[in-house]
Short mmCIF file of C-alpha atoms in Angstrom, two decimals:
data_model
loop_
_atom_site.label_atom_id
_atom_site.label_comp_id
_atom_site.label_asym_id
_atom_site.label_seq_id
_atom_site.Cartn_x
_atom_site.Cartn_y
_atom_site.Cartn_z
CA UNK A 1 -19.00 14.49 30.31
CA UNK A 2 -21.71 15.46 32.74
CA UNK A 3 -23.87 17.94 31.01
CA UNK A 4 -24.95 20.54 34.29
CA UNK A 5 -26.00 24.64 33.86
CA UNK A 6 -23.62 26.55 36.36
CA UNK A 7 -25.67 29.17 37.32
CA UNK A 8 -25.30 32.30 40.34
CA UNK A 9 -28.09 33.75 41.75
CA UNK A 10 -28.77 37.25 43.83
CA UNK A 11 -31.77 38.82 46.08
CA UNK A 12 -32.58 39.14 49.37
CA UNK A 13 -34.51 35.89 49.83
CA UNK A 14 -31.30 33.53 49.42
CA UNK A 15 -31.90 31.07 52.33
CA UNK A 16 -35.96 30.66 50.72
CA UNK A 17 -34.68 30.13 47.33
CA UNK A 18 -32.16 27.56 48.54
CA UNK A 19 -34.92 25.71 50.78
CA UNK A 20 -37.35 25.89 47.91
CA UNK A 21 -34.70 24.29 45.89
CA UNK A 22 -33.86 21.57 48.84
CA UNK A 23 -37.97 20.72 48.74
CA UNK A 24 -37.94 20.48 44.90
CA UNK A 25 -35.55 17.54 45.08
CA UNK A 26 -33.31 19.65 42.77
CA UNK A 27 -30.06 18.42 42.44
CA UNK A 28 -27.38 21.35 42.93
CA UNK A 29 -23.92 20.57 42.93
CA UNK A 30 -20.71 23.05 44.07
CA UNK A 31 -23.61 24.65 46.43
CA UNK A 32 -21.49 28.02 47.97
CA UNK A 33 -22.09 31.74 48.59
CA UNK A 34 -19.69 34.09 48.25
CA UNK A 35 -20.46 37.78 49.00
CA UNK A 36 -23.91 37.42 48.69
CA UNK A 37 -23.73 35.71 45.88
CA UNK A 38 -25.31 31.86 46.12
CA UNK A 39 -23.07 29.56 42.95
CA UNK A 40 -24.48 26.30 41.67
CA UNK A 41 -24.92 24.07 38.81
CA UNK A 42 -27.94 21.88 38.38
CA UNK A 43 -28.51 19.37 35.39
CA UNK A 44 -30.32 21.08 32.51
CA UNK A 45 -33.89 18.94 32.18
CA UNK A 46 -33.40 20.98 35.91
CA UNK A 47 -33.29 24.08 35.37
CA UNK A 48 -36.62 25.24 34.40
CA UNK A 49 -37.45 24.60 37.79
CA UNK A 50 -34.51 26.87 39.31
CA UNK A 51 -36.00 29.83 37.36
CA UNK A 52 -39.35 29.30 38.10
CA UNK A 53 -38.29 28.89 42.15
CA UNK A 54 -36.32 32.01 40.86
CA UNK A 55 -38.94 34.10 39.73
CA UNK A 56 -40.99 33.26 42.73
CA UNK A 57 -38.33 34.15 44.98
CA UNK A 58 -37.51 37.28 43.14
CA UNK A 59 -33.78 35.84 42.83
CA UNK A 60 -32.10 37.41 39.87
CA UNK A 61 -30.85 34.17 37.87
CA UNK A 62 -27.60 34.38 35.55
CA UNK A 63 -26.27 31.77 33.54
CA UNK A 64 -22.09 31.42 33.87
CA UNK A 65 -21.36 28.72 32.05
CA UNK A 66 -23.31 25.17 29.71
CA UNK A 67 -21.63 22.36 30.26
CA UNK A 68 -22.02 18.88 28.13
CA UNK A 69 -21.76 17.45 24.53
CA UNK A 70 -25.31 19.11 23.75
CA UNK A 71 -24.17 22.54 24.40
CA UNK A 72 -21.24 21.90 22.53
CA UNK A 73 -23.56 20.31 19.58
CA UNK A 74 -26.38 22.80 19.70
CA UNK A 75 -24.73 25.50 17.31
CA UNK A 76 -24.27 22.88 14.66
CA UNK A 77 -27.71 21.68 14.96
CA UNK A 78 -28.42 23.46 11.51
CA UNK A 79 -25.44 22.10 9.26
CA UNK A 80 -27.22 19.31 7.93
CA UNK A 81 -24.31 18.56 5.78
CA UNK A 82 -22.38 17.18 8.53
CA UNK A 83 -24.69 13.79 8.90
CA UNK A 84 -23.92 13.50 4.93
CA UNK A 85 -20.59 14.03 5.08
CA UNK A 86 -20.15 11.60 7.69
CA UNK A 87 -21.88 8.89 6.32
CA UNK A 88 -20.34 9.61 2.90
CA UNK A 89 -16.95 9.67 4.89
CA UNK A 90 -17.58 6.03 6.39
CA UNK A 91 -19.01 4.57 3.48
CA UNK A 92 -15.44 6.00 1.51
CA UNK A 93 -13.22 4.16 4.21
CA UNK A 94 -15.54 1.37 3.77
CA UNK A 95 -14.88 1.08 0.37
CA UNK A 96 -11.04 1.64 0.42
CA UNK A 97 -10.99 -0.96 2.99
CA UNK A 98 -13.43 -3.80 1.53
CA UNK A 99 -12.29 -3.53 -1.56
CA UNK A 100 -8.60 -4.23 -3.50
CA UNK A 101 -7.48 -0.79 -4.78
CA UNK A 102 -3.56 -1.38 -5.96
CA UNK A 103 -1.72 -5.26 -5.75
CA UNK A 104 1.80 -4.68 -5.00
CA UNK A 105 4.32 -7.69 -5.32
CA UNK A 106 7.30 -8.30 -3.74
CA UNK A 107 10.25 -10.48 -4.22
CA UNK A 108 10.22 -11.48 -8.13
CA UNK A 109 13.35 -11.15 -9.84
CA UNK A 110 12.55 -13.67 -12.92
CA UNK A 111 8.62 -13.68 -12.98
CA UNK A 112 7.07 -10.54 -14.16
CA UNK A 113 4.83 -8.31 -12.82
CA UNK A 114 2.51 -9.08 -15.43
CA UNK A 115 2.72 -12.33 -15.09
CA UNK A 116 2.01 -12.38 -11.67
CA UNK A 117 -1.06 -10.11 -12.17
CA UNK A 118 -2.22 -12.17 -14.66
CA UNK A 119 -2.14 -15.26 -12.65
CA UNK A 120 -4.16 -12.92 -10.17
CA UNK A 121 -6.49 -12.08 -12.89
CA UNK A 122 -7.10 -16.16 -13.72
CA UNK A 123 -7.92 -16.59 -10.15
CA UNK A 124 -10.53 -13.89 -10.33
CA UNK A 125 -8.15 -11.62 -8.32
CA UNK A 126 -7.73 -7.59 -9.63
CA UNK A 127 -8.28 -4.27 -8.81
CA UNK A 128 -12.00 -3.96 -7.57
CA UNK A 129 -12.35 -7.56 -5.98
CA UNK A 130 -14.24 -7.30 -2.65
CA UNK A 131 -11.54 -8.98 -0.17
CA UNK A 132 -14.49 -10.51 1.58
CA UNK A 133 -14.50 -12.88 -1.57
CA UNK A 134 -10.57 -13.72 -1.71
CA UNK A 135 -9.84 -17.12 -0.17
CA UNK A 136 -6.07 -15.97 0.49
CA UNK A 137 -4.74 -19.03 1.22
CA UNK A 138 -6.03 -21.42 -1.24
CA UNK A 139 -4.67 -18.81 -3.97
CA UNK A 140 -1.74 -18.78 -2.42
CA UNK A 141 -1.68 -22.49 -3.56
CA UNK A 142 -3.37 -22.17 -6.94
CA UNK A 143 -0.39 -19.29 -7.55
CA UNK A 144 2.38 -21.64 -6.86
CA UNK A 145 0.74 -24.40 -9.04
CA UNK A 146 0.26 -21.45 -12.09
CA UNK A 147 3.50 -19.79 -11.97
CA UNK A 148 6.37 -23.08 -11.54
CA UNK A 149 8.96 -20.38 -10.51
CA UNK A 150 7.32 -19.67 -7.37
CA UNK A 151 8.72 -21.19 -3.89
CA UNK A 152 7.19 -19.83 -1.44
CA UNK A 153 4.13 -16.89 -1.82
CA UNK A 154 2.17 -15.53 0.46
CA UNK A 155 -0.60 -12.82 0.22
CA UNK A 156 -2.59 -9.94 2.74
CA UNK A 157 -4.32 -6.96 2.73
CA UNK A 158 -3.65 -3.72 4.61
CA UNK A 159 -6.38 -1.93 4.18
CA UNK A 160 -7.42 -1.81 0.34
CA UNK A 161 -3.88 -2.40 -0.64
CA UNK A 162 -3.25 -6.50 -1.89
CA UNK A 163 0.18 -7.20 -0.93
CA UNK A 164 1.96 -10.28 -2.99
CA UNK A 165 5.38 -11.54 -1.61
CA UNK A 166 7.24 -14.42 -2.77
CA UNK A 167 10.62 -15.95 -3.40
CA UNK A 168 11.78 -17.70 -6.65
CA UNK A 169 13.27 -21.35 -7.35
CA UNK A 170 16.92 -20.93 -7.84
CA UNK A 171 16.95 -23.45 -10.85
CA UNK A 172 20.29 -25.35 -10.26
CA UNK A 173 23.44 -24.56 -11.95
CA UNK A 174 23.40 -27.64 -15.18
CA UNK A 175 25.43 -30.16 -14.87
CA UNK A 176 28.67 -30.38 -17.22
CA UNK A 177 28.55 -34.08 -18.59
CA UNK A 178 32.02 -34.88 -19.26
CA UNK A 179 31.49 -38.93 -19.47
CA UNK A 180 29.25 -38.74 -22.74
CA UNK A 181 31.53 -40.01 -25.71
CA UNK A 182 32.02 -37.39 -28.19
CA UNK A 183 34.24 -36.35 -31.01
CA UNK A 184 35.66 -33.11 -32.04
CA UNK A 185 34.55 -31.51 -35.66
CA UNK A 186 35.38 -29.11 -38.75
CA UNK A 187 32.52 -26.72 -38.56
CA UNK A 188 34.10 -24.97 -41.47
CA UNK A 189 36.83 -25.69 -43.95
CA UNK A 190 40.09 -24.58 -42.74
CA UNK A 191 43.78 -24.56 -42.38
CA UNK A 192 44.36 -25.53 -38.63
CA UNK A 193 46.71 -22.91 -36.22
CA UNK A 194 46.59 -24.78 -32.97
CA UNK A 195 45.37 -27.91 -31.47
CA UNK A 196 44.51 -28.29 -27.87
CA UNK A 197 43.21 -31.17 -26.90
CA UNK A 198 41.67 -31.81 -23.45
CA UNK A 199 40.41 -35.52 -23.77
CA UNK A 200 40.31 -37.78 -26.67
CA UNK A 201 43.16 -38.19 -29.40
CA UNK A 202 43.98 -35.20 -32.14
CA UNK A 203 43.46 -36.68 -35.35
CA UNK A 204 45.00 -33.35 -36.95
CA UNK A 205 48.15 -31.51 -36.46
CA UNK A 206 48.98 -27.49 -36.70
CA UNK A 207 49.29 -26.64 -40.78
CA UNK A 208 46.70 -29.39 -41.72
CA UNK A 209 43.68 -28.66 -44.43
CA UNK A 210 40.96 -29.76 -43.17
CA UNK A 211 36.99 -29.79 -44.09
CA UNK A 212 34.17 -28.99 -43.28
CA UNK A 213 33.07 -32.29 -41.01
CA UNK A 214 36.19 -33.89 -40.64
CA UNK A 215 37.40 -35.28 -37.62
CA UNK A 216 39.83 -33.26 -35.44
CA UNK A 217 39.81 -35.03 -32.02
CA UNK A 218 38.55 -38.30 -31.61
CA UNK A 219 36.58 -39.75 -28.93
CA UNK A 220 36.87 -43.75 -30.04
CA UNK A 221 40.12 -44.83 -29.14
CA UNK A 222 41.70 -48.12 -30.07
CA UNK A 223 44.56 -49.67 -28.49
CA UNK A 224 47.37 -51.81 -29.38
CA UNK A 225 45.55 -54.89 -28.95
CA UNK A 226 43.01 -54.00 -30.78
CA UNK A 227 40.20 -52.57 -27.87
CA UNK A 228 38.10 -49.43 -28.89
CA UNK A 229 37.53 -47.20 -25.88
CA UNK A 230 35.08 -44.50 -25.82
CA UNK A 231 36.13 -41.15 -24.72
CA UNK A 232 34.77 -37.31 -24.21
CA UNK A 233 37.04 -36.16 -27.03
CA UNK A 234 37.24 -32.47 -26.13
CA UNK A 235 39.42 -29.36 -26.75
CA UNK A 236 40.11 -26.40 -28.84
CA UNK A 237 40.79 -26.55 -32.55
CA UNK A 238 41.95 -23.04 -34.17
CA UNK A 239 42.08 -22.46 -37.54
CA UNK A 240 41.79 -19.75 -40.48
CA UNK A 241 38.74 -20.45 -42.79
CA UNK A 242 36.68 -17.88 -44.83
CA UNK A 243 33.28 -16.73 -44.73
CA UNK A 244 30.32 -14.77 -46.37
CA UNK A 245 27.99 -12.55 -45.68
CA UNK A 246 25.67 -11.05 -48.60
CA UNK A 247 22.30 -9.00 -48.28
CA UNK A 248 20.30 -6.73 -50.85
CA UNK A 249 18.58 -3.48 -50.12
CA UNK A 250 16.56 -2.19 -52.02
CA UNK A 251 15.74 1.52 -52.65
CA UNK A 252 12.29 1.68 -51.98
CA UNK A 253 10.76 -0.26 -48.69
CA UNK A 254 7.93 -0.03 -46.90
CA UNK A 255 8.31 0.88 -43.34
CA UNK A 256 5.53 1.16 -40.44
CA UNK A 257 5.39 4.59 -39.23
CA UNK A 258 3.14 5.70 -36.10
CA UNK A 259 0.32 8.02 -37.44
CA UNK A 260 -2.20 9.83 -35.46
CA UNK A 261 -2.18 9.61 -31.64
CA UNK A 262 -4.81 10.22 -29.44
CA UNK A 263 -5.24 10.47 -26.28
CA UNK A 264 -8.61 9.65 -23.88
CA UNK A 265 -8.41 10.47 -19.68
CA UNK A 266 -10.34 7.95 -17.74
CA UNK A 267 -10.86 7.96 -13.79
CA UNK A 268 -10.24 4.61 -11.92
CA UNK A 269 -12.25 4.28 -9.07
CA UNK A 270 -12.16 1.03 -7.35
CA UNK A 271 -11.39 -1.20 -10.10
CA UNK A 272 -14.57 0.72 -12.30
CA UNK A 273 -13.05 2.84 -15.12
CA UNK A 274 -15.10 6.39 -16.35
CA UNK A 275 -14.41 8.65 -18.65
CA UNK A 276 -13.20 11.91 -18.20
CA UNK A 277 -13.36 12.50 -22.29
CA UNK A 278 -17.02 13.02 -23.80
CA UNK A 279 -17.48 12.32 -27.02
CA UNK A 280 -14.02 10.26 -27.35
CA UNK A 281 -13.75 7.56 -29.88
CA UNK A 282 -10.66 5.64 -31.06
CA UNK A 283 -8.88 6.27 -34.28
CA UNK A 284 -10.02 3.94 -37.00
CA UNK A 285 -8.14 0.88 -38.43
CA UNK A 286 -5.08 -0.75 -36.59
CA UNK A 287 -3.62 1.56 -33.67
CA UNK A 288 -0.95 0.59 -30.80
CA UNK A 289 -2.55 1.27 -27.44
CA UNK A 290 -0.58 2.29 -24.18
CA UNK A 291 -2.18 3.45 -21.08
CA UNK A 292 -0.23 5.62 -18.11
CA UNK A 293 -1.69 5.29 -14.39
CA UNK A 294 -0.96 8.01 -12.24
CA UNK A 295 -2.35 7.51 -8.61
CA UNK A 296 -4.43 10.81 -7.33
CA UNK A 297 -2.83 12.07 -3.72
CA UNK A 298 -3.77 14.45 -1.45
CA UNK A 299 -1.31 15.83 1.05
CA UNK A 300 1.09 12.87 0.23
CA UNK A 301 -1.49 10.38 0.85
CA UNK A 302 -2.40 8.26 -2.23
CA UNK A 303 -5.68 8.45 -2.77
CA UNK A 304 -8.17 4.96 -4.30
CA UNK A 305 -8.53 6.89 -7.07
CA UNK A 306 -6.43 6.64 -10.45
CA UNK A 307 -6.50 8.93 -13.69
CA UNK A 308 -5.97 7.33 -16.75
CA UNK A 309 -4.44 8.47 -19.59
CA UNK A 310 -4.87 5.94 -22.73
CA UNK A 311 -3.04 6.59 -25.93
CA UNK A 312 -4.11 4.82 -29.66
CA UNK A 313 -1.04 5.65 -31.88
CA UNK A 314 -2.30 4.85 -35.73
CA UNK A 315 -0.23 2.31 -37.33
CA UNK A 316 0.41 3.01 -40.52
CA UNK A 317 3.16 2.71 -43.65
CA UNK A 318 5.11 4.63 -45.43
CA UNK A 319 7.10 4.25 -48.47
CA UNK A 320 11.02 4.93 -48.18
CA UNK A 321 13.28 5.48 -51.04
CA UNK A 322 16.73 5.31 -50.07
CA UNK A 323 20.06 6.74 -51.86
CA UNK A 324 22.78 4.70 -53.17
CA UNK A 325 25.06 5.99 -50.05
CA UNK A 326 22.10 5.54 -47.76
CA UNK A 327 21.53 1.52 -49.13
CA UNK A 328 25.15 0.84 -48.60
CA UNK A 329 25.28 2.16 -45.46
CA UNK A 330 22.57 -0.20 -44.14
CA UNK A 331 24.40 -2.75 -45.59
CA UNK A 332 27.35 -2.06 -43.73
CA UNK A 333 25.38 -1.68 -40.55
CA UNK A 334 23.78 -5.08 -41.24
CA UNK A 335 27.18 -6.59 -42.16
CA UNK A 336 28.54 -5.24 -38.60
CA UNK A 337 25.75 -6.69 -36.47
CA UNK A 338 26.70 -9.77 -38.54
CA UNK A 339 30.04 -9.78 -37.06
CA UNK A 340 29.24 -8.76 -33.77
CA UNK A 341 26.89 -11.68 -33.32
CA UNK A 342 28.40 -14.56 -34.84
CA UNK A 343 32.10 -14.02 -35.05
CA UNK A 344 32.90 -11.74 -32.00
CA UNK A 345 35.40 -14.22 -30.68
CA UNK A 346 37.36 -14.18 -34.25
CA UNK A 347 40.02 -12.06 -35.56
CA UNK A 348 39.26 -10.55 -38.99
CA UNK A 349 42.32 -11.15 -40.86
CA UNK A 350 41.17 -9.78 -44.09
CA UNK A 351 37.69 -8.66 -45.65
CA UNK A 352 37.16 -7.40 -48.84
CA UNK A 353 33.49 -6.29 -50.19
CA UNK A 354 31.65 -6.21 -53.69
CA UNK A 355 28.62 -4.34 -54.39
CA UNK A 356 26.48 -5.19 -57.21
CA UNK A 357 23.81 -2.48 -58.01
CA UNK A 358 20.38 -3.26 -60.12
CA UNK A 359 17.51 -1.40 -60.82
CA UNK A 360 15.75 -2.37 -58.09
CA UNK A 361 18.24 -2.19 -55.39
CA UNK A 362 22.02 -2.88 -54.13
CA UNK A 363 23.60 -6.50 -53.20
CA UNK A 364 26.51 -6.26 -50.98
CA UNK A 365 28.76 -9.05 -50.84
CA UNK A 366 31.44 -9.12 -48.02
CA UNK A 367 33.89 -11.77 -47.82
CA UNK A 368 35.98 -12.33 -44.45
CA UNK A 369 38.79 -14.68 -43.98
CA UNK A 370 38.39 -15.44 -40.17
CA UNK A 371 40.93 -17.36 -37.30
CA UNK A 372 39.14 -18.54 -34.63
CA UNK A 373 37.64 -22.10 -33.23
CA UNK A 374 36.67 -23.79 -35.80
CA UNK A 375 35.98 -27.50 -33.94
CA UNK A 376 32.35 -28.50 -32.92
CA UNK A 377 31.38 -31.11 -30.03
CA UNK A 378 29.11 -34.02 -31.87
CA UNK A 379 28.21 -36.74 -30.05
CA UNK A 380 28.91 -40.77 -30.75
CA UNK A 381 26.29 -42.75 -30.93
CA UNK A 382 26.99 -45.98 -30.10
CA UNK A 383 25.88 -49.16 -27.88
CA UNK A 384 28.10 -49.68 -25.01
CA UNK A 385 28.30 -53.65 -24.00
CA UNK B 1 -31.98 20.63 74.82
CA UNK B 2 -32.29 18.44 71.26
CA UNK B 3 -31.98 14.56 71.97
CA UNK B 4 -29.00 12.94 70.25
CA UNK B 5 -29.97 11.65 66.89
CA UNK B 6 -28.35 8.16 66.02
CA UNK B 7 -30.89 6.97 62.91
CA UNK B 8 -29.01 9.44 60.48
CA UNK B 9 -25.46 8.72 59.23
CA UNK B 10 -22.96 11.39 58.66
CA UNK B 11 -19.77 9.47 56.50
CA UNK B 12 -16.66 11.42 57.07
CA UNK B 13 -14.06 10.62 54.29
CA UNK B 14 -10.38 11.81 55.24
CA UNK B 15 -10.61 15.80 55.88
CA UNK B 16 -12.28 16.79 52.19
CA UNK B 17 -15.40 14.88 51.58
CA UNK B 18 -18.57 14.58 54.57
CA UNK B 19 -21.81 12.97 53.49
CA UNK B 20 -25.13 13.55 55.04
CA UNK B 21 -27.52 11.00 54.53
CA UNK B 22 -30.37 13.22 55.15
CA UNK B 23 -30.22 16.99 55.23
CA UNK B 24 -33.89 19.40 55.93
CA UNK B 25 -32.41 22.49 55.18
CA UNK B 26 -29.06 23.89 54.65
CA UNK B 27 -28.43 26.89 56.62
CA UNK B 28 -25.35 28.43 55.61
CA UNK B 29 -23.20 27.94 52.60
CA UNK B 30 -19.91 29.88 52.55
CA UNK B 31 -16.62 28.78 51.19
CA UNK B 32 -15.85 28.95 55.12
CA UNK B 33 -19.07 27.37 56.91
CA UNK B 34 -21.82 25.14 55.67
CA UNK B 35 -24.26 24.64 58.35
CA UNK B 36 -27.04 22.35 57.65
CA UNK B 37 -29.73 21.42 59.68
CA UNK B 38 -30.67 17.36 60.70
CA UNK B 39 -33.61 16.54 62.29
CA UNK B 40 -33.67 20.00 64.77
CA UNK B 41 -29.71 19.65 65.36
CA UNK B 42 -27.86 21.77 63.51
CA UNK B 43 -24.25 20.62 62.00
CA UNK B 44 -21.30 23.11 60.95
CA UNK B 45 -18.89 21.71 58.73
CA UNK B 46 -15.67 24.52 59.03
CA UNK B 47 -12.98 24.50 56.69
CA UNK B 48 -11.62 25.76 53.12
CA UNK B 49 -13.08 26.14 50.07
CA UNK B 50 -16.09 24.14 50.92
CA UNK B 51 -18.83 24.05 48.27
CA UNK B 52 -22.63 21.62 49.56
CA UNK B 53 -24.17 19.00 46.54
CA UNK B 54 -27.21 17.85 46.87
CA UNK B 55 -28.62 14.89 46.39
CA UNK B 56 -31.91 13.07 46.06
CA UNK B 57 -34.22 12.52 48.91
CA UNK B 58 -32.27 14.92 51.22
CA UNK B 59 -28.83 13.58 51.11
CA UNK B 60 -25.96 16.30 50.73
CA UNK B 61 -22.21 15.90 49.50
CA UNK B 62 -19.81 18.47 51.41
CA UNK B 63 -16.39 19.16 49.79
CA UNK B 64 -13.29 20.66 50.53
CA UNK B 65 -10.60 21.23 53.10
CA UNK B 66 -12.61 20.54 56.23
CA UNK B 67 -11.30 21.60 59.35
CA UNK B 68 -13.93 20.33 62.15
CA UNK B 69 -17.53 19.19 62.23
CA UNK B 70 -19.70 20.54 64.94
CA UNK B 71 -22.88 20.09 66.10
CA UNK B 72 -25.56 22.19 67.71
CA UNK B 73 -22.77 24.94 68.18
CA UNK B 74 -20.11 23.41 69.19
CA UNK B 75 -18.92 22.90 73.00
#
């Protein structure tokens, strides 16, 4: 924008003022009169010399208008915070830009976070590392070679943001090997309810008593000349056998409790961690730390700035007496899980339970009479000719 | 009676813009008229909303709706 002083002047020596202007070299653009009235505008370094010629003309001068980025500058001429705050400004988007201020990571389903930022970490990647100093594609390569799951990984920045995307191996399905010579087995002692047998030859029949490590299906098979073949012996074997499960409790146990907690605010700032609590100092002896990050925003922007708030929880123990009732109820919880985990597929025919109480505690004795599978798979281990 | 002058050119662009490449005085300067005067001749530029620049060593800018350029008076 061209700065220029639009200026009108009035008097009775017009035509003089205009050819004393003319002779002056000045340079006076949109030149008209109207009504008496002679309209210009001249630059500014100018227009000292249109009032003088004014003055000596006896031309009454008036000023209609400033046009330029000066005149539009000049009234802020005195906030001298506004060279500060600029500077400050650029040096903040600097910063945000030239420096990595949150990794985000894309695309892993089996492989952590964590583990992915730790890999990071290894390769001297985190929060605060100038991006200058990130050779992206050569820890792109280091990444797949630390982490085995990766396939494919590829990393950018936008801004101060480090964005991680990758996809996983998809580990093949394993293979079911069906040609390695095996027999069937008792894993318990039992009396057998079914026999189904899907390769090999049933060395047991419904109603037999068999125990634990006999044979049920056999994978060596010999012929009627005399020939032993070598088979996948393989099916399902059902059969009733009994189990037990025992456990004590006693009355009085020692149990970690969570003691004191307290809680310290620090301020993130590019990777650099401050403290926003004077004074703070962690609770003594063993404590379980945690730490929340919440992001600062402003106007739904996220800002490169992150508060902090760190929590040490005291560990500590307590001593726990327990009732009688109490006791056997853990028992019976324990005794549940028991059956949940190991015998899910079996149908409880009977149980029956015995509790045996001391001074120092309570045994509880459950005995279960189970049907269910009761064959194994063991291999055969033998040199084939 | 002035002698033609042929030394000085007067650019004439379309009917808005006339350029004078050297100008000694300028003699009338209306939204209407601007009459200038060129070596002893004088030139009328007639037209609509006509406003005169000048620039250096002599040379003016005339712009508007121009409706005829005359010299010394006209016919």
């Amino acid at each position: 924008m061209r700065a220029e002083i639009s200026f009108s002047a009035e008097g009775t020596a017009l035509t003089a003022f205009r050819d004393a202007l003319r002779q002056a070299n000045v340079r006076c653009r949109h030149q008209v009169v109207k009504n008496g009235v002679f309209y210009a505008a001249v630059p500014p370094q100018q227009f000292c010399t249109v009032r003088a010629l004014a003055e000596r003309h006896g031309i009454a001068l008036t000023v209609l208008k400033k046009r330029g980025l000066r005149f539009h500058l000049l009234p802020y001429r005195k906030r001298f915070g506004i060279l500060p705050g600029l500077l400050l400004g650029a040096l903040l988007l600097y910063w945000s830009s030239a420096y990595v201020r949150s990794i985000e990571i894309y695309g892993n389903e089996t492989v952590s976070d964590a583990e992915v930022l730790t890999a990071l970490e290894s390769l001297g990647i985190s929060r605060g590392t100038p991006i200058r100093e990130i050779a992206f594609t050569a820890s792109e390569r280091r990444m797949r070679l630390a982490i085995g799951e990766i396939d494919w990984i590829a990393m950018r920045h936008v801004g101060g943001r480090l964005i991680v995307e990758m996809t996983e191996n998809r580990a093949a399905p394993e293979m079911y090997d069906d040609h390695v010579p095996t027999n069937v087995t008792a894993a318990y002692d039992a009396q057998i309810t079914s026999v189904s047998v899907l390769g090999g030859q049933a060395v047991c029949k419904r109603g037999d008593v068999v125990r634990k490590g006999d044979l049920l299906i056999s994978g060596a098979v010999t012929d009627s000349r005399g020939t032993q073949r070598f088979y996948h012996g393989d099916g399902i074997v059902t059969g009733v056998y009994q189990a037990d499960f025992e456990q004590e409790q006693p009355f009085v146990t020692e149990l970690a409790v969570s003691g004191e907690a307290k809680t310290a605010q620090l301020l993130e700032v590019f990777g650099r961690r401050f403290s926003l609590s004077p004074g703070f100092s962690p609770p003594a002896g063993d404590f379980v730390y945690t730490e929340e990050s919440h992001p600062l925003t402003l106007l739904g922007h996220t800002l490169p700035f992150t508060r902090i708030a760190c929590q040490y929880t005291q560990r500590q123990t307590a001593l726990t007496v327990w009732s009688e009732e109490e006791a056997v109820g853990l028992l019976r919880e324990s005794a549940a899980r028991w059956e949940q985990n190991f015998h899910s597929g079996d149908r409880i025919l009977a149980r029956s339970e015995s509790i045996s109480r001391s001074d120092l505690g309570i045994s509880l004795k459950f005995h279960y009479v189970f049907e269910g599978v009761i064959g194994k798979t063991s291999e055969i281990f033998v040199k084939l000719s | 009676m002035n002698l033609p002058f042929s030394d000085d050119r007067i650019e004439l662009c379309g009917n808005t813009d006339v350029f004078f490449d050297r100008c000694r005085r300028l003699l009338e300067c209306s939204d209407m008229l601007v009459q200038l005067e060129i070596r002893g001749h004088s030139v009328a530029v007639w037209g609509r909303g006509l406003t005169a620049s000048d620039y250096a060593d002599g040379r003016l800018h005339v712009q508007g709706q121009i409706a005829a350029v005359e010299f010394d008076g006209g016919l």
